[in-house]
Amino acid sequence: MAGRALGIVALTATGVLGGCANPAADEALVAQTALVGMPKETLLSCAGVPERQASVDNRDFYTYRSSRIVSYPSPPPLGYYGGGWGRPYYGYGAGWPSYGYEVNSFDCEATFSLRNGVVERVVYGGATGGSARLGQCYAIVQNCMALIPQRTIKPSP
């Protein structure tokens, strides 16, 4: 009985986490290997001019940056009311109007290492972590991924 309950909990957790998947982050991870071998000319045509670049021996390093700020209204507050003149009444209800915005910032730096004019490695960095950063990294590599031949997609059972 305990094993069955544990199995149900595991399946539920898997379903909940699957709902939080970030397809852009997944594609950014795929791009780290799919773009290896891309010629420098093609990289510059699909990703554009890098924000920073450096050359050492026969290696070039191109760094691209992408960032965005997302804001949306804060949820309405729930307040606590009570007291006043006479008998106190207590309960939950709408509090004083408190309007504001929640602001999130997402950023990514993608550095392409090229040897002899061909992409050798793609490394991501930035202040944002996890799939939020990877999702923003996809904005850098998206046009280049469109040039990669379609991968074979296995049909779901």
PDB file of C-alpha atoms in Angstrom:
ATOM      1  CA  MET A   1       0.000   0.000   0.000  1.00  0.00           C
ATOM      2  CA  ALA A   2       2.819   2.434   0.858  1.00  0.00           C
ATOM      3  CA  GLY A   3       4.582   1.587  -2.405  1.00  0.00           C
ATOM      4  CA  ARG A   4       1.465   2.326  -4.397  1.00  0.00           C
ATOM      5  CA  ALA A   5       0.967   5.668  -2.647  1.00  0.00           C
ATOM      6  CA  LEU A   6       4.600   6.546  -3.310  1.00  0.00           C
ATOM      7  CA  GLY A   7       4.120   5.659  -6.983  1.00  0.00           C
ATOM      8  CA  ILE A   8       1.069   7.905  -7.224  1.00  0.00           C
ATOM      9  CA  VAL A   9       2.977  10.762  -5.595  1.00  0.00           C
ATOM     10  CA  ALA A  10       5.880  10.265  -8.041  1.00  0.00           C
ATOM     11  CA  LEU A  11       3.553  10.292 -11.058  1.00  0.00           C
ATOM     12  CA  THR A  12       1.806  13.409  -9.792  1.00  0.00           C
ATOM     13  CA  ALA A  13       5.133  15.181  -9.245  1.00  0.00           C
ATOM     14  CA  THR A  14       6.274  14.210 -12.732  1.00  0.00           C
ATOM     15  CA  GLY A  15       3.078  15.613 -14.232  1.00  0.00           C
ATOM     16  CA  VAL A  16       3.379  18.867 -12.297  1.00  0.00           C
ATOM     17  CA  LEU A  17       7.022  19.341 -13.280  1.00  0.00           C
ATOM     18  CA  GLY A  18       6.259  18.446 -16.885  1.00  0.00           C
ATOM     19  CA  GLY A  19       3.766  21.293 -16.951  1.00  0.00           C
ATOM     20  CA  CYS A  20       6.612  23.689 -16.117  1.00  0.00           C
ATOM     21  CA  ALA A  21       8.728  22.649 -19.093  1.00  0.00           C
ATOM     22  CA  ASN A  22      10.300  25.442 -21.113  1.00  0.00           C
ATOM     23  CA  PRO A  23      10.578  24.486 -24.805  1.00  0.00           C
ATOM     24  CA  ALA A  24      12.827  27.478 -25.544  1.00  0.00           C
ATOM     25  CA  ALA A  25      15.260  26.301 -22.852  1.00  0.00           C
ATOM     26  CA  ASP A  26      15.246  22.804 -24.335  1.00  0.00           C
ATOM     27  CA  GLU A  27      16.033  24.196 -27.796  1.00  0.00           C
ATOM     28  CA  ALA A  28      18.849  26.346 -26.379  1.00  0.00           C
ATOM     29  CA  LEU A  29      20.432  23.197 -24.934  1.00  0.00           C
ATOM     30  CA  VAL A  30      20.094  21.415 -28.282  1.00  0.00           C
ATOM     31  CA  ALA A  31      21.729  24.408 -29.997  1.00  0.00           C
ATOM     32  CA  GLN A  32      24.919  23.909 -27.977  1.00  0.00           C
ATOM     33  CA  THR A  33      25.628  20.762 -29.981  1.00  0.00           C
ATOM     34  CA  ALA A  34      23.641  21.447 -33.170  1.00  0.00           C
ATOM     35  CA  LEU A  35      25.579  24.622 -33.991  1.00  0.00           C
ATOM     36  CA  VAL A  36      29.004  22.988 -33.667  1.00  0.00           C
ATOM     37  CA  GLY A  37      30.542  22.901 -37.123  1.00  0.00           C
ATOM     38  CA  MET A  38      28.684  25.964 -38.406  1.00  0.00           C
ATOM     39  CA  PRO A  39      30.917  28.214 -40.553  1.00  0.00           C
ATOM     40  CA  LYS A  40      31.739  31.699 -39.258  1.00  0.00           C
ATOM     41  CA  GLU A  41      29.987  33.369 -42.206  1.00  0.00           C
ATOM     42  CA  THR A  42      26.762  31.497 -41.505  1.00  0.00           C
ATOM     43  CA  LEU A  43      26.953  32.335 -37.785  1.00  0.00           C
ATOM     44  CA  LEU A  44      27.379  36.025 -38.537  1.00  0.00           C
ATOM     45  CA  SER A  45      24.486  35.968 -41.006  1.00  0.00           C
ATOM     46  CA  CYS A  46      22.031  34.295 -38.607  1.00  0.00           C
ATOM     47  CA  ALA A  47      23.143  35.684 -35.215  1.00  0.00           C
ATOM     48  CA  GLY A  48      24.341  39.081 -36.410  1.00  0.00           C
ATOM     49  CA  VAL A  49      27.337  41.100 -35.295  1.00  0.00           C
ATOM     50  CA  PRO A  50      28.546  40.043 -31.829  1.00  0.00           C
ATOM     51  CA  GLU A  51      28.517  42.480 -28.929  1.00  0.00           C
ATOM     52  CA  ARG A  52      32.121  41.540 -28.071  1.00  0.00           C
ATOM     53  CA  GLN A  53      34.763  39.597 -29.905  1.00  0.00           C
ATOM     54  CA  ALA A  54      38.333  38.510 -29.288  1.00  0.00           C
ATOM     55  CA  SER A  55      40.903  36.484 -31.195  1.00  0.00           C
ATOM     56  CA  VAL A  56      43.683  34.320 -29.800  1.00  0.00           C
ATOM     57  CA  ASP A  57      45.937  32.350 -32.161  1.00  0.00           C
ATOM     58  CA  ASN A  58      43.548  30.740 -34.651  1.00  0.00           C
ATOM     59  CA  ARG A  59      40.501  30.993 -32.329  1.00  0.00           C
ATOM     60  CA  ASP A  60      37.775  33.610 -32.372  1.00  0.00           C
ATOM     61  CA  PHE A  61      35.378  34.246 -29.510  1.00  0.00           C
ATOM     62  CA  TYR A  62      32.068  35.938 -30.309  1.00  0.00           C
ATOM     63  CA  THR A  63      29.817  36.966 -27.420  1.00  0.00           C
ATOM     64  CA  TYR A  64      26.161  37.826 -27.906  1.00  0.00           C
ATOM     65  CA  ARG A  65      23.857  39.209 -25.229  1.00  0.00           C
ATOM     66  CA  SER A  66      20.091  39.093 -24.930  1.00  0.00           C
ATOM     67  CA  SER A  67      17.956  40.498 -22.128  1.00  0.00           C
ATOM     68  CA  ARG A  68      14.369  41.403 -21.448  1.00  0.00           C
ATOM     69  CA  ILE A  69      12.337  42.804 -18.599  1.00  0.00           C
ATOM     70  CA  VAL A  70       8.840  41.548 -17.941  1.00  0.00           C
ATOM     71  CA  SER A  71       6.407  43.367 -15.675  1.00  0.00           C
ATOM     72  CA  TYR A  72       2.841  42.601 -14.791  1.00  0.00           C
ATOM     73  CA  PRO A  73       0.392  43.951 -12.213  1.00  0.00           C
ATOM     74  CA  SER A  74       0.653  42.575  -8.716  1.00  0.00           C
ATOM     75  CA  PRO A  75      -2.227  40.411  -7.559  1.00  0.00           C
ATOM     76  CA  PRO A  76      -4.859  42.263  -5.509  1.00  0.00           C
ATOM     77  CA  PRO A  77      -4.033  42.290  -1.810  1.00  0.00           C
ATOM     78  CA  LEU A  78      -6.077  40.540   0.826  1.00  0.00           C
ATOM     79  CA  GLY A  79      -6.439  42.641   3.914  1.00  0.00           C
ATOM     80  CA  TYR A  80      -7.504  42.177   7.490  1.00  0.00           C
ATOM     81  CA  TYR A  81     -10.174  44.440   8.838  1.00  0.00           C
ATOM     82  CA  GLY A  82     -11.646  44.836  12.247  1.00  0.00           C
ATOM     83  CA  GLY A  83     -12.186  47.256  15.059  1.00  0.00           C
ATOM     84  CA  GLY A  84     -13.660  50.647  14.311  1.00  0.00           C
ATOM     85  CA  TRP A  85     -16.333  52.342  16.423  1.00  0.00           C
ATOM     86  CA  GLY A  86     -18.353  50.094  18.588  1.00  0.00           C
ATOM     87  CA  ARG A  87     -18.188  46.325  18.515  1.00  0.00           C
ATOM     88  CA  PRO A  88     -15.191  44.944  16.573  1.00  0.00           C
ATOM     89  CA  TYR A  89     -15.913  42.841  13.520  1.00  0.00           C
ATOM     90  CA  TYR A  90     -13.185  40.635  12.115  1.00  0.00           C
ATOM     91  CA  GLY A  91     -12.743  38.812   8.868  1.00  0.00           C
ATOM     92  CA  TYR A  92     -10.887  38.729   5.591  1.00  0.00           C
ATOM     93  CA  GLY A  93     -11.636  40.910   2.636  1.00  0.00           C
ATOM     94  CA  ALA A  94     -10.126  43.290   0.174  1.00  0.00           C
ATOM     95  CA  GLY A  95      -7.507  45.480   1.812  1.00  0.00           C
ATOM     96  CA  TRP A  96      -6.565  49.025   0.983  1.00  0.00           C
ATOM     97  CA  PRO A  97      -5.872  49.374  -2.710  1.00  0.00           C
ATOM     98  CA  SER A  98      -2.194  48.778  -3.172  1.00  0.00           C
ATOM     99  CA  TYR A  99      -1.218  48.869  -6.799  1.00  0.00           C
ATOM    100  CA  GLY A 100       2.168  47.818  -8.015  1.00  0.00           C
ATOM    101  CA  TYR A 101       4.006  45.755 -10.531  1.00  0.00           C
ATOM    102  CA  GLU A 102       6.125  42.676 -10.278  1.00  0.00           C
ATOM    103  CA  VAL A 103       9.211  42.960 -12.438  1.00  0.00           C
ATOM    104  CA  ASN A 104      11.377  40.073 -13.648  1.00  0.00           C
ATOM    105  CA  SER A 105      14.595  40.388 -15.591  1.00  0.00           C
ATOM    106  CA  PHE A 106      15.972  37.655 -17.864  1.00  0.00           C
ATOM    107  CA  ASP A 107      19.388  37.748 -19.492  1.00  0.00           C
ATOM    108  CA  CYS A 108      21.835  35.527 -21.321  1.00  0.00           C
ATOM    109  CA  GLU A 109      25.321  35.757 -22.730  1.00  0.00           C
ATOM    110  CA  ALA A 110      26.230  33.219 -25.385  1.00  0.00           C
ATOM    111  CA  THR A 111      29.881  32.870 -26.325  1.00  0.00           C
ATOM    112  CA  PHE A 112      30.748  31.026 -29.514  1.00  0.00           C
ATOM    113  CA  SER A 113      34.287  29.649 -29.761  1.00  0.00           C
ATOM    114  CA  LEU A 114      35.453  29.283 -33.365  1.00  0.00           C
ATOM    115  CA  ARG A 115      38.590  27.512 -34.537  1.00  0.00           C
ATOM    116  CA  ASN A 116      39.725  27.972 -38.129  1.00  0.00           C
ATOM    117  CA  GLY A 117      36.448  29.739 -38.944  1.00  0.00           C
ATOM    118  CA  VAL A 118      34.120  26.997 -37.639  1.00  0.00           C
ATOM    119  CA  VAL A 119      32.017  26.936 -34.423  1.00  0.00           C
ATOM    120  CA  GLU A 120      33.714  24.632 -31.948  1.00  0.00           C
ATOM    121  CA  ARG A 121      31.737  25.329 -28.760  1.00  0.00           C
ATOM    122  CA  VAL A 122      28.779  27.365 -27.442  1.00  0.00           C
ATOM    123  CA  VAL A 123      28.735  28.413 -23.774  1.00  0.00           C
ATOM    124  CA  TYR A 124      25.896  30.210 -21.981  1.00  0.00           C
ATOM    125  CA  GLY A 125      26.161  32.502 -18.976  1.00  0.00           C
ATOM    126  CA  GLY A 126      24.352  35.361 -17.296  1.00  0.00           C
ATOM    127  CA  ALA A 127      22.892  36.521 -14.016  1.00  0.00           C
ATOM    128  CA  THR A 128      19.587  34.708 -14.447  1.00  0.00           C
ATOM    129  CA  GLY A 129      19.749  31.010 -13.677  1.00  0.00           C
ATOM    130  CA  GLY A 130      18.091  27.790 -14.769  1.00  0.00           C
ATOM    131  CA  SER A 131      15.546  27.463 -17.521  1.00  0.00           C
ATOM    132  CA  ALA A 132      14.756  31.184 -17.370  1.00  0.00           C
ATOM    133  CA  ARG A 133      18.269  31.973 -18.594  1.00  0.00           C
ATOM    134  CA  LEU A 134      18.244  29.182 -21.136  1.00  0.00           C
ATOM    135  CA  GLY A 135      14.920  30.391 -22.478  1.00  0.00           C
ATOM    136  CA  GLN A 136      16.468  33.815 -23.010  1.00  0.00           C
ATOM    137  CA  CYS A 137      19.527  32.216 -24.652  1.00  0.00           C
ATOM    138  CA  TYR A 138      17.231  30.759 -27.267  1.00  0.00           C
ATOM    139  CA  ALA A 139      16.574  34.312 -28.481  1.00  0.00           C
ATOM    140  CA  ILE A 140      20.258  34.439 -29.519  1.00  0.00           C
ATOM    141  CA  VAL A 141      20.427  31.100 -31.328  1.00  0.00           C
ATOM    142  CA  GLN A 142      16.867  30.933 -32.696  1.00  0.00           C
ATOM    143  CA  ASN A 143      17.673  32.212 -36.207  1.00  0.00           C
ATOM    144  CA  CYS A 144      20.673  29.895 -36.477  1.00  0.00           C
ATOM    145  CA  MET A 145      18.640  26.878 -35.370  1.00  0.00           C
ATOM    146  CA  ALA A 146      16.246  27.574 -38.236  1.00  0.00           C
ATOM    147  CA  LEU A 147      19.150  26.783 -40.610  1.00  0.00           C
ATOM    148  CA  ILE A 148      19.813  23.352 -39.073  1.00  0.00           C
ATOM    149  CA  PRO A 149      18.038  20.504 -40.912  1.00  0.00           C
ATOM    150  CA  GLN A 150      15.066  19.193 -38.950  1.00  0.00           C
ATOM    151  CA  ARG A 151      15.859  16.522 -36.425  1.00  0.00           C
ATOM    152  CA  THR A 152      13.910  13.314 -36.574  1.00  0.00           C
ATOM    153  CA  ILE A 153      11.003  13.587 -34.153  1.00  0.00           C
ATOM    154  CA  LYS A 154       9.772  10.297 -32.809  1.00  0.00           C
ATOM    155  CA  PRO A 155       5.980  10.025 -32.628  1.00  0.00           C
ATOM    156  CA  SER A 156       4.554   9.681 -29.159  1.00  0.00           C
ATOM    157  CA  PRO A 157       3.010   6.307 -28.297  1.00  0.00           C
TER     158      PRO A 157
END
